[in-house]
Amino acid sequence: PQAAAPAAGGAPAGDKLVFGHVASMTGNEATFGDSTDKGIKLAVDEANKAGGVKGKQLTVKTLDDQGKPEEAAVAATRLVTQDGATVLLGEVASSRSLAMAPIADSNKVPMITPTSTNPRVTKDGDKTRPYVFRVCFIDPFQGTVMAKFARENLKINNVAVLRDVGNDYSVGLANFFAAKFKDLGGTIVADESYKAGDQDFKAQLTAIKNKKIQAIYVPGYYTDVALIARQARELGIKVPLMGGDGWDSVKLYEIAKGALDGSYFSNHYSSEDPSPVIQGFVKKYKETYGSVPDALAVLGYDAANVAIDAMKRAKDLTGPSIRDAIEQTKGYQAVSGVINLDQDHNAVKSAVVLAIKNNEAHFAATVNP
Ligand code: PHE
């Protein structure tokens, strides 16, 4: 018979501490889940080799949500109530983290999202979600980064926006970008939308083509963005596309086949950053997995390490004590930068702009908060 699972939020009974990872391991955003999982497991392996946390070894239990918010909620509930997860890690996508957040709060199990950037994930209206944290910046900043880059570096005046209306991240980032771009004197000449998984973007792109555009802002996820880029080129649209962290995937380049050359996106890190912390991680990750880590892998690693650091400092391993320790994270040297959690449970960090050339992303600029 199976041992009874510990009560949610209570101290774990066995000698294993479980990180419950909710991830898109399959579906249109499968690289998000896969990379994050690799980053988390690297951090956990290292921590276990160094003796674990308070004498206990850590394990990672990963549940696939197939890229669906409802499944993310089911997975989070299962991890907490059946698998005895001490901490929840995930999701990448804001819509799915938004589905998990109430479950973390009501069960008093701390949750750290590595990469969800929509502000509402950690703060719903006026109310901070007590158990929910992130180790990345938020989209009001990310939107500003590309708006400034477009105005000041690329000298662009007229932009079309193409957003995924079913995606909280995409809708939010499109709004934050547009507001800042207008503030800086630019004009949004078209605002079109699509839904994740659409295959044909020609109607929206044709509408956009007929305006005097100098760029198209597409804050979506890589599969859709790559198809959009190809169809834009087929229609003779030559202007750069611009986007956000949701572009970050090896698949972006495989699907786009060069259609994104000359385009730009904001992200959490660049593998070309010469800092020893980053180069050390890139080397270690390559040795372990045989590939260059994307931002998801870096932030998965950082999220797990922030949890581990907090668990070591916590007065005991109950949810409320770990929560208190995570909340006090200050000056933690992570791979993606120094993590100071603010009063809304967000990390305040710089962003990078990457330029795509020869179907590869290269460092173009760093923007500080
Ligand atoms: N920031 C995106 C979101 O909130 C997720 C993402 C982060 C995707 C980093 C790719 C890289 O939905």
mmCIF file with all atom_site columns, C-alpha atoms in Angstrom, residues 61-264:
data_model
loop_
_atom_site.group_PDB
_atom_site.id
_atom_site.type_symbol
_atom_site.label_atom_id
_atom_site.label_alt_id
_atom_site.label_comp_id
_atom_site.label_asym_id
_atom_site.label_entity_id
_atom_site.label_seq_id
_atom_site.pdbx_PDB_ins_code
_atom_site.Cartn_x
_atom_site.Cartn_y
_atom_site.Cartn_z
_atom_site.occupancy
_atom_site.B_iso_or_equiv
_atom_site.pdbx_formal_charge
_atom_site.auth_seq_id
_atom_site.auth_comp_id
_atom_site.auth_asym_id
_atom_site.auth_atom_id
_atom_site.pdbx_PDB_model_num
ATOM 1   C CA . LYS A 1 61  ? 8.260  15.332 -10.072 1.00 0.00 ? 61  LYS A CA 1
ATOM 2   C CA . THR A 1 62  ? 7.285  16.812 -13.435 1.00 0.00 ? 62  THR A CA 1
ATOM 3   C CA . LEU A 1 63  ? 3.722  16.747 -14.734 1.00 0.00 ? 63  LEU A CA 1
ATOM 4   C CA . ASP A 1 64  ? 2.914  17.653 -18.332 1.00 0.00 ? 64  ASP A CA 1
ATOM 5   C CA . ASP A 1 65  ? 0.098  20.183 -18.810 1.00 0.00 ? 65  ASP A CA 1
ATOM 6   C CA . GLN A 1 66  ? 0.241  19.934 -22.624 1.00 0.00 ? 66  GLN A CA 1
ATOM 7   C CA . GLY A 1 67  ? 0.293  23.726 -22.769 1.00 0.00 ? 67  GLY A CA 1
ATOM 8   C CA . LYS A 1 68  ? -3.239 24.042 -21.361 1.00 0.00 ? 68  LYS A CA 1
ATOM 9   C CA . PRO A 1 69  ? -4.190 26.213 -18.355 1.00 0.00 ? 69  PRO A CA 1
ATOM 10  C CA . GLU A 1 70  ? -6.872 23.756 -17.149 1.00 0.00 ? 70  GLU A CA 1
ATOM 11  C CA . GLU A 1 71  ? -4.301 20.959 -17.179 1.00 0.00 ? 71  GLU A CA 1
ATOM 12  C CA . ALA A 1 72  ? -1.810 23.161 -15.302 1.00 0.00 ? 72  ALA A CA 1
ATOM 13  C CA . ALA A 1 73  ? -4.394 23.549 -12.534 1.00 0.00 ? 73  ALA A CA 1
ATOM 14  C CA . VAL A 1 74  ? -5.019 19.791 -12.436 1.00 0.00 ? 74  VAL A CA 1
ATOM 15  C CA . ALA A 1 75  ? -1.280 19.089 -12.332 1.00 0.00 ? 75  ALA A CA 1
ATOM 16  C CA . ALA A 1 76  ? -0.638 21.612 -9.546  1.00 0.00 ? 76  ALA A CA 1
ATOM 17  C CA . THR A 1 77  ? -3.459 20.140 -7.450  1.00 0.00 ? 77  THR A CA 1
ATOM 18  C CA . ARG A 1 78  ? -2.181 16.625 -7.954  1.00 0.00 ? 78  ARG A CA 1
ATOM 19  C CA . LEU A 1 79  ? 1.393  17.545 -7.083  1.00 0.00 ? 79  LEU A CA 1
ATOM 20  C CA . VAL A 1 80  ? 0.290  19.209 -3.869  1.00 0.00 ? 80  VAL A CA 1
ATOM 21  C CA . THR A 1 81  ? -2.367 16.775 -2.678  1.00 0.00 ? 81  THR A CA 1
ATOM 22  C CA . GLN A 1 82  ? -1.001 13.432 -3.917  1.00 0.00 ? 82  GLN A CA 1
ATOM 23  C CA . ASP A 1 83  ? 2.715  13.810 -4.469  1.00 0.00 ? 83  ASP A CA 1
ATOM 24  C CA . GLY A 1 84  ? 3.459  15.856 -1.365  1.00 0.00 ? 84  GLY A CA 1
ATOM 25  C CA . ALA A 1 85  ? 5.207  18.655 -3.244  1.00 0.00 ? 85  ALA A CA 1
ATOM 26  C CA . THR A 1 86  ? 7.018  21.021 -0.864  1.00 0.00 ? 86  THR A CA 1
ATOM 27  C CA . VAL A 1 87  ? 7.429  23.686 -3.543  1.00 0.00 ? 87  VAL A CA 1
ATOM 28  C CA . LEU A 1 88  ? 5.778  24.152 -6.938  1.00 0.00 ? 88  LEU A CA 1
ATOM 29  C CA . LEU A 1 89  ? 7.939  25.261 -9.838  1.00 0.00 ? 89  LEU A CA 1
ATOM 30  C CA . GLY A 1 90  ? 6.361  26.569 -13.046 1.00 0.00 ? 90  GLY A CA 1
ATOM 31  C CA . GLU A 1 91  ? 4.753  27.410 -15.243 1.00 0.00 ? 91  GLU A CA 1
ATOM 32  C CA . VAL A 1 92  ? 6.554  29.197 -18.040 1.00 0.00 ? 92  VAL A CA 1
ATOM 33  C CA . ALA A 1 93  ? 3.445  30.674 -19.659 1.00 0.00 ? 93  ALA A CA 1
ATOM 34  C CA . SER A 1 94  ? 1.589  33.347 -17.702 1.00 0.00 ? 94  SER A CA 1
ATOM 35  C CA . SER A 1 95  ? -1.872 31.955 -18.530 1.00 0.00 ? 95  SER A CA 1
ATOM 36  C CA . ARG A 1 96  ? -0.869 28.647 -16.992 1.00 0.00 ? 96  ARG A CA 1
ATOM 37  C CA . SER A 1 97  ? 0.816  30.209 -13.955 1.00 0.00 ? 97  SER A CA 1
ATOM 38  C CA . LEU A 1 98  ? -2.379 32.201 -13.411 1.00 0.00 ? 98  LEU A CA 1
ATOM 39  C CA . ALA A 1 99  ? -4.257 28.887 -13.289 1.00 0.00 ? 99  ALA A CA 1
ATOM 40  C CA . MET A 1 100 ? -1.798 27.462 -10.732 1.00 0.00 ? 100 MET A CA 1
ATOM 41  C CA . ALA A 1 101 ? -1.502 30.495 -8.439  1.00 0.00 ? 101 ALA A CA 1
ATOM 42  C CA . PRO A 1 102 ? -4.770 30.103 -6.471  1.00 0.00 ? 102 PRO A CA 1
ATOM 43  C CA . ILE A 1 103 ? -3.876 26.453 -5.820  1.00 0.00 ? 103 ILE A CA 1
ATOM 44  C CA . ALA A 1 104 ? -0.506 27.423 -4.337  1.00 0.00 ? 104 ALA A CA 1
ATOM 45  C CA . ASP A 1 105 ? -2.148 30.042 -2.133  1.00 0.00 ? 105 ASP A CA 1
ATOM 46  C CA . SER A 1 106 ? -5.030 27.930 -0.878  1.00 0.00 ? 106 SER A CA 1
ATOM 47  C CA . ASN A 1 107 ? -2.756 24.967 -0.057  1.00 0.00 ? 107 ASN A CA 1
ATOM 48  C CA . LYS A 1 108 ? -0.009 27.163 1.423   1.00 0.00 ? 108 LYS A CA 1
ATOM 49  C CA . VAL A 1 109 ? 2.590  25.646 -0.899  1.00 0.00 ? 109 VAL A CA 1
ATOM 50  C CA . PRO A 1 110 ? 5.109  28.183 -2.239  1.00 0.00 ? 110 PRO A CA 1
ATOM 51  C CA . MET A 1 111 ? 5.237  28.490 -6.014  1.00 0.00 ? 111 MET A CA 1
ATOM 52  C CA . ILE A 1 112 ? 8.051  30.034 -8.018  1.00 0.00 ? 112 ILE A CA 1
ATOM 53  C CA . THR A 1 113 ? 7.490  30.696 -11.695 1.00 0.00 ? 113 THR A CA 1
ATOM 54  C CA . PRO A 1 114 ? 10.792 30.959 -13.532 1.00 0.00 ? 114 PRO A CA 1
ATOM 55  C CA . THR A 1 115 ? 9.570  32.984 -16.486 1.00 0.00 ? 115 THR A CA 1
ATOM 56  C CA . SER A 1 116 ? 5.944  34.113 -16.317 1.00 0.00 ? 116 SER A CA 1
ATOM 57  C CA . THR A 1 117 ? 6.116  37.851 -16.878 1.00 0.00 ? 117 THR A CA 1
ATOM 58  C CA . ASN A 1 118 ? 2.479  38.985 -16.689 1.00 0.00 ? 118 ASN A CA 1
ATOM 59  C CA . PRO A 1 119 ? 2.089  41.204 -13.575 1.00 0.00 ? 119 PRO A CA 1
ATOM 60  C CA . ARG A 1 120 ? -1.121 39.472 -12.447 1.00 0.00 ? 120 ARG A CA 1
ATOM 61  C CA . VAL A 1 121 ? 0.684  36.201 -11.741 1.00 0.00 ? 121 VAL A CA 1
ATOM 62  C CA . THR A 1 122 ? 2.070  37.508 -8.438  1.00 0.00 ? 122 THR A CA 1
ATOM 63  C CA . LYS A 1 123 ? -0.288 40.416 -7.854  1.00 0.00 ? 123 LYS A CA 1
ATOM 64  C CA . ASP A 1 124 ? -3.970 40.283 -8.548  1.00 0.00 ? 124 ASP A CA 1
ATOM 65  C CA . GLY A 1 125 ? -5.288 43.840 -8.481  1.00 0.00 ? 125 GLY A CA 1
ATOM 66  C CA . ASP A 1 126 ? -4.238 45.240 -5.125  1.00 0.00 ? 126 ASP A CA 1
ATOM 67  C CA . LYS A 1 127 ? -3.666 41.862 -3.606  1.00 0.00 ? 127 LYS A CA 1
ATOM 68  C CA . THR A 1 128 ? -0.236 40.238 -3.611  1.00 0.00 ? 128 THR A CA 1
ATOM 69  C CA . ARG A 1 129 ? -0.564 36.476 -3.797  1.00 0.00 ? 129 ARG A CA 1
ATOM 70  C CA . PRO A 1 130 ? 1.170  35.366 -0.605  1.00 0.00 ? 130 PRO A CA 1
ATOM 71  C CA . TYR A 1 131 ? 2.613  32.074 -1.892  1.00 0.00 ? 131 TYR A CA 1
ATOM 72  C CA . VAL A 1 132 ? 3.489  33.062 -5.475  1.00 0.00 ? 132 VAL A CA 1
ATOM 73  C CA . PHE A 1 133 ? 6.889  34.382 -6.579  1.00 0.00 ? 133 PHE A CA 1
ATOM 74  C CA . ARG A 1 134 ? 8.892  34.815 -9.763  1.00 0.00 ? 134 ARG A CA 1
ATOM 75  C CA . VAL A 1 135 ? 12.596 35.126 -10.560 1.00 0.00 ? 135 VAL A CA 1
ATOM 76  C CA . CYS A 1 136 ? 12.123 37.209 -13.732 1.00 0.00 ? 136 CYS A CA 1
ATOM 77  C CA . PHE A 1 137 ? 11.150 40.775 -14.622 1.00 0.00 ? 137 PHE A CA 1
ATOM 78  C CA . ILE A 1 138 ? 7.573  41.704 -15.530 1.00 0.00 ? 138 ILE A CA 1
ATOM 79  C CA . ASP A 1 139 ? 5.982  42.860 -18.783 1.00 0.00 ? 139 ASP A CA 1
ATOM 80  C CA . PRO A 1 140 ? 5.515  46.580 -18.073 1.00 0.00 ? 140 PRO A CA 1
ATOM 81  C CA . PHE A 1 141 ? 9.324  46.631 -18.131 1.00 0.00 ? 141 PHE A CA 1
ATOM 82  C CA . GLN A 1 142 ? 9.697  44.193 -21.032 1.00 0.00 ? 142 GLN A CA 1
ATOM 83  C CA . GLY A 1 143 ? 7.262  46.236 -23.152 1.00 0.00 ? 143 GLY A CA 1
ATOM 84  C CA . THR A 1 144 ? 9.229  49.382 -22.398 1.00 0.00 ? 144 THR A CA 1
ATOM 85  C CA . VAL A 1 145 ? 12.484 47.716 -23.406 1.00 0.00 ? 145 VAL A CA 1
ATOM 86  C CA . MET A 1 146 ? 11.340 47.028 -26.977 1.00 0.00 ? 146 MET A CA 1
ATOM 87  C CA . ALA A 1 147 ? 9.414  50.300 -27.328 1.00 0.00 ? 147 ALA A CA 1
ATOM 88  C CA . LYS A 1 148 ? 12.581 52.245 -26.452 1.00 0.00 ? 148 LYS A CA 1
ATOM 89  C CA . PHE A 1 149 ? 14.764 50.083 -28.656 1.00 0.00 ? 149 PHE A CA 1
ATOM 90  C CA . ALA A 1 150 ? 12.400 50.587 -31.584 1.00 0.00 ? 150 ALA A CA 1
ATOM 91  C CA . ARG A 1 151 ? 12.229 54.376 -31.127 1.00 0.00 ? 151 ARG A CA 1
ATOM 92  C CA . GLU A 1 152 ? 15.791 55.139 -30.077 1.00 0.00 ? 152 GLU A CA 1
ATOM 93  C CA . ASN A 1 153 ? 17.936 52.498 -31.773 1.00 0.00 ? 153 ASN A CA 1
ATOM 94  C CA . LEU A 1 154 ? 15.881 51.608 -34.849 1.00 0.00 ? 154 LEU A CA 1
ATOM 95  C CA . LYS A 1 155 ? 14.300 55.096 -35.234 1.00 0.00 ? 155 LYS A CA 1
ATOM 96  C CA . ILE A 1 156 ? 10.938 53.539 -36.006 1.00 0.00 ? 156 ILE A CA 1
ATOM 97  C CA . ASN A 1 157 ? 7.792  55.703 -36.071 1.00 0.00 ? 157 ASN A CA 1
ATOM 98  C CA . ASN A 1 158 ? 5.012  53.401 -37.308 1.00 0.00 ? 158 ASN A CA 1
ATOM 99  C CA . VAL A 1 159 ? 4.347  49.941 -35.965 1.00 0.00 ? 159 VAL A CA 1
ATOM 100 C CA . ALA A 1 160 ? 1.612  47.334 -36.371 1.00 0.00 ? 160 ALA A CA 1
ATOM 101 C CA . VAL A 1 161 ? 0.780  45.065 -33.422 1.00 0.00 ? 161 VAL A CA 1
ATOM 102 C CA . LEU A 1 162 ? -0.268 41.437 -33.885 1.00 0.00 ? 162 LEU A CA 1
ATOM 103 C CA . ARG A 1 163 ? -1.299 39.775 -30.624 1.00 0.00 ? 163 ARG A CA 1
ATOM 104 C CA . ASP A 1 164 ? -2.518 36.355 -29.498 1.00 0.00 ? 164 ASP A CA 1
ATOM 105 C CA . VAL A 1 165 ? -5.893 37.235 -27.955 1.00 0.00 ? 165 VAL A CA 1
ATOM 106 C CA . GLY A 1 166 ? -6.193 34.005 -25.967 1.00 0.00 ? 166 GLY A CA 1
ATOM 107 C CA . ASN A 1 167 ? -2.864 34.483 -24.196 1.00 0.00 ? 167 ASN A CA 1
ATOM 108 C CA . ASP A 1 168 ? -2.640 36.712 -21.094 1.00 0.00 ? 168 ASP A CA 1
ATOM 109 C CA . TYR A 1 169 ? 1.050  37.314 -21.689 1.00 0.00 ? 169 TYR A CA 1
ATOM 110 C CA . SER A 1 170 ? 0.609  38.341 -25.306 1.00 0.00 ? 170 SER A CA 1
ATOM 111 C CA . VAL A 1 171 ? -2.317 40.668 -24.646 1.00 0.00 ? 171 VAL A CA 1
ATOM 112 C CA . GLY A 1 172 ? -0.574 42.302 -21.686 1.00 0.00 ? 172 GLY A CA 1
ATOM 113 C CA . LEU A 1 173 ? 2.768  42.747 -23.407 1.00 0.00 ? 173 LEU A CA 1
ATOM 114 C CA . ALA A 1 174 ? 1.118  44.174 -26.541 1.00 0.00 ? 174 ALA A CA 1
ATOM 115 C CA . ASN A 1 175 ? -0.612 46.775 -24.351 1.00 0.00 ? 175 ASN A CA 1
ATOM 116 C CA . PHE A 1 176 ? 2.508  47.682 -22.362 1.00 0.00 ? 176 PHE A CA 1
ATOM 117 C CA . PHE A 1 177 ? 4.551  48.007 -25.554 1.00 0.00 ? 177 PHE A CA 1
ATOM 118 C CA . ALA A 1 178 ? 1.928  50.087 -27.363 1.00 0.00 ? 178 ALA A CA 1
ATOM 119 C CA . ALA A 1 179 ? 1.470  52.483 -24.438 1.00 0.00 ? 179 ALA A CA 1
ATOM 120 C CA . LYS A 1 180 ? 5.207  53.138 -24.142 1.00 0.00 ? 180 LYS A CA 1
ATOM 121 C CA . PHE A 1 181 ? 5.743  53.360 -27.900 1.00 0.00 ? 181 PHE A CA 1
ATOM 122 C CA . LYS A 1 182 ? 3.048  56.065 -28.110 1.00 0.00 ? 182 LYS A CA 1
ATOM 123 C CA . ASP A 1 183 ? 4.511  57.862 -25.073 1.00 0.00 ? 183 ASP A CA 1
ATOM 124 C CA . LEU A 1 184 ? 7.790  58.031 -26.921 1.00 0.00 ? 184 LEU A CA 1
ATOM 125 C CA . GLY A 1 185 ? 6.092  59.669 -29.918 1.00 0.00 ? 185 GLY A CA 1
ATOM 126 C CA . GLY A 1 186 ? 5.487  56.605 -32.103 1.00 0.00 ? 186 GLY A CA 1
ATOM 127 C CA . THR A 1 187 ? 2.218  55.576 -33.761 1.00 0.00 ? 187 THR A CA 1
ATOM 128 C CA . ILE A 1 188 ? 0.455  52.210 -33.689 1.00 0.00 ? 188 ILE A CA 1
ATOM 129 C CA . VAL A 1 189 ? -0.987 52.060 -37.206 1.00 0.00 ? 189 VAL A CA 1
ATOM 130 C CA . ALA A 1 190 ? -2.710 48.667 -36.925 1.00 0.00 ? 190 ALA A CA 1
ATOM 131 C CA . ASP A 1 191 ? -3.691 46.320 -34.109 1.00 0.00 ? 191 ASP A CA 1
ATOM 132 C CA . GLU A 1 192 ? -4.558 42.805 -35.281 1.00 0.00 ? 192 GLU A CA 1
ATOM 133 C CA . SER A 1 193 ? -5.068 39.547 -33.445 1.00 0.00 ? 193 SER A CA 1
ATOM 134 C CA . TYR A 1 194 ? -4.872 35.767 -33.801 1.00 0.00 ? 194 TYR A CA 1
ATOM 135 C CA . LYS A 1 195 ? -5.338 32.683 -31.649 1.00 0.00 ? 195 LYS A CA 1
ATOM 136 C CA . ALA A 1 196 ? -2.550 30.247 -30.729 1.00 0.00 ? 196 ALA A CA 1
ATOM 137 C CA . GLY A 1 197 ? -2.526 27.315 -33.097 1.00 0.00 ? 197 GLY A CA 1
ATOM 138 C CA . ASP A 1 198 ? -3.922 29.283 -36.078 1.00 0.00 ? 198 ASP A CA 1
ATOM 139 C CA . GLN A 1 199 ? -2.222 28.223 -39.291 1.00 0.00 ? 199 GLN A CA 1
ATOM 140 C CA . ASP A 1 200 ? -3.223 31.039 -41.624 1.00 0.00 ? 200 ASP A CA 1
ATOM 141 C CA . PHE A 1 201 ? -2.325 34.626 -40.762 1.00 0.00 ? 201 PHE A CA 1
ATOM 142 C CA . LYS A 1 202 ? -2.704 36.062 -44.281 1.00 0.00 ? 202 LYS A CA 1
ATOM 143 C CA . ALA A 1 203 ? -5.846 38.118 -43.589 1.00 0.00 ? 203 ALA A CA 1
ATOM 144 C CA . GLN A 1 204 ? -4.241 39.983 -40.673 1.00 0.00 ? 204 GLN A CA 1
ATOM 145 C CA . LEU A 1 205 ? -0.939 40.363 -42.513 1.00 0.00 ? 205 LEU A CA 1
ATOM 146 C CA . THR A 1 206 ? -2.663 41.709 -45.619 1.00 0.00 ? 206 THR A CA 1
ATOM 147 C CA . ALA A 1 207 ? -4.487 44.315 -43.506 1.00 0.00 ? 207 ALA A CA 1
ATOM 148 C CA . ILE A 1 208 ? -1.141 45.276 -41.944 1.00 0.00 ? 208 ILE A CA 1
ATOM 149 C CA . LYS A 1 209 ? 0.655  45.377 -45.285 1.00 0.00 ? 209 LYS A CA 1
ATOM 150 C CA . ASN A 1 210 ? -1.648 48.095 -46.536 1.00 0.00 ? 210 ASN A CA 1
ATOM 151 C CA . LYS A 1 211 ? -0.536 50.476 -43.772 1.00 0.00 ? 211 LYS A CA 1
ATOM 152 C CA . LYS A 1 212 ? 2.729  52.389 -43.785 1.00 0.00 ? 212 LYS A CA 1
ATOM 153 C CA . ILE A 1 213 ? 4.543  50.175 -41.312 1.00 0.00 ? 213 ILE A CA 1
ATOM 154 C CA . GLN A 1 214 ? 8.210  50.073 -40.364 1.00 0.00 ? 214 GLN A CA 1
ATOM 155 C CA . ALA A 1 215 ? 7.934  47.033 -38.071 1.00 0.00 ? 215 ALA A CA 1
ATOM 156 C CA . ILE A 1 216 ? 5.413  44.555 -36.685 1.00 0.00 ? 216 ILE A CA 1
ATOM 157 C CA . TYR A 1 217 ? 5.328  43.816 -32.934 1.00 0.00 ? 217 TYR A CA 1
ATOM 158 C CA . VAL A 1 218 ? 4.349  40.172 -32.372 1.00 0.00 ? 218 VAL A CA 1
ATOM 159 C CA . PRO A 1 219 ? 4.465  39.282 -28.666 1.00 0.00 ? 219 PRO A CA 1
ATOM 160 C CA . GLY A 1 220 ? 3.537  35.617 -29.083 1.00 0.00 ? 220 GLY A CA 1
ATOM 161 C CA . TYR A 1 221 ? 5.081  32.166 -28.678 1.00 0.00 ? 221 TYR A CA 1
ATOM 162 C CA . TYR A 1 222 ? 7.614  30.702 -31.072 1.00 0.00 ? 222 TYR A CA 1
ATOM 163 C CA . THR A 1 223 ? 5.500  28.320 -33.153 1.00 0.00 ? 223 THR A CA 1
ATOM 164 C CA . ASP A 1 224 ? 2.982  30.985 -34.158 1.00 0.00 ? 224 ASP A CA 1
ATOM 165 C CA . VAL A 1 225 ? 5.609  33.713 -34.522 1.00 0.00 ? 225 VAL A CA 1
ATOM 166 C CA . ALA A 1 226 ? 7.714  31.619 -36.907 1.00 0.00 ? 226 ALA A CA 1
ATOM 167 C CA . LEU A 1 227 ? 4.699  30.867 -39.105 1.00 0.00 ? 227 LEU A CA 1
ATOM 168 C CA . ILE A 1 228 ? 3.679  34.517 -39.046 1.00 0.00 ? 228 ILE A CA 1
ATOM 169 C CA . ALA A 1 229 ? 7.171  35.513 -40.172 1.00 0.00 ? 229 ALA A CA 1
ATOM 170 C CA . ARG A 1 230 ? 7.134  33.087 -43.080 1.00 0.00 ? 230 ARG A CA 1
ATOM 171 C CA . GLN A 1 231 ? 3.708  34.175 -44.255 1.00 0.00 ? 231 GLN A CA 1
ATOM 172 C CA . ALA A 1 232 ? 4.672  37.843 -43.927 1.00 0.00 ? 232 ALA A CA 1
ATOM 173 C CA . ARG A 1 233 ? 7.634  37.272 -46.240 1.00 0.00 ? 233 ARG A CA 1
ATOM 174 C CA . GLU A 1 234 ? 5.436  35.331 -48.683 1.00 0.00 ? 234 GLU A CA 1
ATOM 175 C CA . LEU A 1 235 ? 3.194  38.391 -48.844 1.00 0.00 ? 235 LEU A CA 1
ATOM 176 C CA . GLY A 1 236 ? 6.202  40.605 -49.574 1.00 0.00 ? 236 GLY A CA 1
ATOM 177 C CA . ILE A 1 237 ? 6.346  42.258 -46.133 1.00 0.00 ? 237 ILE A CA 1
ATOM 178 C CA . LYS A 1 238 ? 10.029 43.011 -45.572 1.00 0.00 ? 238 LYS A CA 1
ATOM 179 C CA . VAL A 1 239 ? 10.024 45.052 -42.343 1.00 0.00 ? 239 VAL A CA 1
ATOM 180 C CA . PRO A 1 240 ? 11.509 43.634 -39.127 1.00 0.00 ? 240 PRO A CA 1
ATOM 181 C CA . LEU A 1 241 ? 9.342  41.773 -36.677 1.00 0.00 ? 241 LEU A CA 1
ATOM 182 C CA . MET A 1 242 ? 9.822  42.563 -33.001 1.00 0.00 ? 242 MET A CA 1
ATOM 183 C CA . GLY A 1 243 ? 8.771  40.476 -30.026 1.00 0.00 ? 243 GLY A CA 1
ATOM 184 C CA . GLY A 1 244 ? 9.405  39.317 -26.494 1.00 0.00 ? 244 GLY A CA 1
ATOM 185 C CA . ASP A 1 245 ? 10.761 36.383 -24.533 1.00 0.00 ? 245 ASP A CA 1
ATOM 186 C CA . GLY A 1 246 ? 8.076  34.052 -25.941 1.00 0.00 ? 246 GLY A CA 1
ATOM 187 C CA . TRP A 1 247 ? 10.146 33.792 -29.117 1.00 0.00 ? 247 TRP A CA 1
ATOM 188 C CA . ASP A 1 248 ? 12.939 31.973 -27.302 1.00 0.00 ? 248 ASP A CA 1
ATOM 189 C CA . SER A 1 249 ? 13.175 28.420 -28.658 1.00 0.00 ? 249 SER A CA 1
ATOM 190 C CA . VAL A 1 250 ? 15.434 26.453 -30.974 1.00 0.00 ? 250 VAL A CA 1
ATOM 191 C CA . LYS A 1 251 ? 12.245 25.670 -32.868 1.00 0.00 ? 251 LYS A CA 1
ATOM 192 C CA . LEU A 1 252 ? 11.743 29.340 -33.753 1.00 0.00 ? 252 LEU A CA 1
ATOM 193 C CA . TYR A 1 253 ? 14.649 29.155 -36.179 1.00 0.00 ? 253 TYR A CA 1
ATOM 194 C CA . GLU A 1 254 ? 13.797 25.672 -37.458 1.00 0.00 ? 254 GLU A CA 1
ATOM 195 C CA . ILE A 1 255 ? 10.286 26.746 -38.407 1.00 0.00 ? 255 ILE A CA 1
ATOM 196 C CA . ALA A 1 256 ? 11.137 30.297 -39.586 1.00 0.00 ? 256 ALA A CA 1
ATOM 197 C CA . LYS A 1 257 ? 13.906 29.099 -41.898 1.00 0.00 ? 257 LYS A CA 1
ATOM 198 C CA . GLY A 1 258 ? 15.456 32.558 -42.090 1.00 0.00 ? 258 GLY A CA 1
ATOM 199 C CA . ALA A 1 259 ? 12.204 34.529 -42.308 1.00 0.00 ? 259 ALA A CA 1
ATOM 200 C CA . LEU A 1 260 ? 13.100 36.327 -39.064 1.00 0.00 ? 260 LEU A CA 1
ATOM 201 C CA . ASP A 1 261 ? 16.448 37.669 -40.210 1.00 0.00 ? 261 ASP A CA 1
ATOM 202 C CA . GLY A 1 262 ? 16.611 41.355 -39.342 1.00 0.00 ? 262 GLY A CA 1
ATOM 203 C CA . SER A 1 263 ? 14.124 40.937 -36.485 1.00 0.00 ? 263 SER A CA 1
ATOM 204 C CA . TYR A 1 264 ? 14.553 41.637 -32.770 1.00 0.00 ? 264 TYR A CA 1
#
